[in-house]
Short mmCIF file of C-alpha atoms in Angstrom, two decimals:
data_model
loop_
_atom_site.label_atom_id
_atom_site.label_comp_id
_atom_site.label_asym_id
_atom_site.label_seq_id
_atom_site.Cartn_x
_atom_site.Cartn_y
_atom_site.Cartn_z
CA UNK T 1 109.55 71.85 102.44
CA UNK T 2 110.76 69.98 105.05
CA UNK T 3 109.70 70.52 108.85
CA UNK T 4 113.41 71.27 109.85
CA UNK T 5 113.64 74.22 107.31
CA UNK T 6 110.00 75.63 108.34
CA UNK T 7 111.52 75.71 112.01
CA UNK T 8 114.61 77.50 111.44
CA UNK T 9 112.86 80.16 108.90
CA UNK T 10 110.20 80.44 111.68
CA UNK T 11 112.54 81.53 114.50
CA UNK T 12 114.31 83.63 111.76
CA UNK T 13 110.65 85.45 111.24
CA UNK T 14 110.45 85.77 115.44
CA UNK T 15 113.65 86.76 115.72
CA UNK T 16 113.07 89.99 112.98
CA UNK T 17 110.17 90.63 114.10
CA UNK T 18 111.25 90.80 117.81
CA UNK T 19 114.48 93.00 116.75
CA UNK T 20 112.30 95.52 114.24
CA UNK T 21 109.38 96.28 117.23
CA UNK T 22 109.94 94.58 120.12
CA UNK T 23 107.43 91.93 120.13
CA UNK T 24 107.04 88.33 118.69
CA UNK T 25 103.78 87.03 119.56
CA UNK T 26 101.94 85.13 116.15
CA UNK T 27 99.72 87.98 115.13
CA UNK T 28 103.04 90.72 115.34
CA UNK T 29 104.87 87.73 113.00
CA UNK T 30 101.83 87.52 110.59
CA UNK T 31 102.08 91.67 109.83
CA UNK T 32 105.78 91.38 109.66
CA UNK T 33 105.16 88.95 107.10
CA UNK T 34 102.31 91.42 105.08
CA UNK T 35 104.34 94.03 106.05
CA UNK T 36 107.39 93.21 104.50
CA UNK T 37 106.02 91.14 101.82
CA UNK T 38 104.10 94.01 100.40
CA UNK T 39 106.63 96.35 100.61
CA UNK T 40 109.08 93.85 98.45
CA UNK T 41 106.37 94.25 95.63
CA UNK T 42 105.50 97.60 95.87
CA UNK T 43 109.58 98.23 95.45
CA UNK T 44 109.84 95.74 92.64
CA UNK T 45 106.19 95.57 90.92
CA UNK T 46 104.77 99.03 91.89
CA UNK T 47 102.15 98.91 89.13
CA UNK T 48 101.27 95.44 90.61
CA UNK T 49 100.60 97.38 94.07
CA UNK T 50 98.62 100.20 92.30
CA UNK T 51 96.42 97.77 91.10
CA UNK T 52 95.94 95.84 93.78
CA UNK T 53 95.38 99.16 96.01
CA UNK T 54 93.23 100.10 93.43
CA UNK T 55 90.93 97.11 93.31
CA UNK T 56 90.75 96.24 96.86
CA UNK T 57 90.84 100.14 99.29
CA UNK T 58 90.28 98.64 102.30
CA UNK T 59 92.76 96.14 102.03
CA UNK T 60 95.20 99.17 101.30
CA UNK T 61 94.29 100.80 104.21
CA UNK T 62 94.77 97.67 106.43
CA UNK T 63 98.22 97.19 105.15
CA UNK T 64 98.83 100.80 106.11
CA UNK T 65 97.43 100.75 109.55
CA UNK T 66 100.17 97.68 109.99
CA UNK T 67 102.84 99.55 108.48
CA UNK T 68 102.21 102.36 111.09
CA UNK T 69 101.93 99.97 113.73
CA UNK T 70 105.34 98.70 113.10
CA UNK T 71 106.39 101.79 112.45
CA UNK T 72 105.17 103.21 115.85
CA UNK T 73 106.65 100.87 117.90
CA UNK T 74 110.17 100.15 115.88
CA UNK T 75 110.43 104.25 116.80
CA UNK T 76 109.31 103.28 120.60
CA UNK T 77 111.51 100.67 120.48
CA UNK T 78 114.91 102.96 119.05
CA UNK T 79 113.69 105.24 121.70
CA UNK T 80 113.94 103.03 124.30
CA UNK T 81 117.09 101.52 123.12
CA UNK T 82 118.81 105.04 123.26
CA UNK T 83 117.43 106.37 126.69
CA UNK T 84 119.07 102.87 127.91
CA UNK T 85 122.74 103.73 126.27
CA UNK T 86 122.56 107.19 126.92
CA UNK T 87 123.06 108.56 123.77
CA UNK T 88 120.93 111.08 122.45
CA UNK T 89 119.79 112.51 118.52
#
């Protein structure tokens, strides 16, 4: 691939991860990247993920512990987003 391409997909990476929670420093890019990467194949190759949760439990549990960290601050980050516009749930 060409160094052009890896540029623009990199700010595209930045740019999700910033919007989803808040932050785009390298190591918030790199869990984005595990994050959503594993989440594609558990969705389309579940077995795949069983297995690979199977043979390797503390690599499962890592990927979870980034899931809830995005998770836990794409929530902070809604929340903040509707003090700001005043709108409420």
């Amino acid at each position: 691939m060409n160094s052009e391409f890896e540029e623009k997909f990199e700010s595209l990476l930045q740019k999700y991860t910033e919007l989803l929670t808040g932050k785009n420093d390298k190591k918030m890019v790199d869990d984005v990247v595990k994050w959503a990467l594993y989440s594609q194949v558990a969705k389309t190759m579940p077995a795949l993920a069983k297995h690979w949760n199977q043979m390797y439990p503390d690599a499962k549990q890592e990927i979870k512990q980034i899931s809830l960290s995005i998770k836990e601050k794409n929530d902070q980050l809604r929340s903040q987003s509707n003090k700001s516009s005043g709108h409420s749930l």
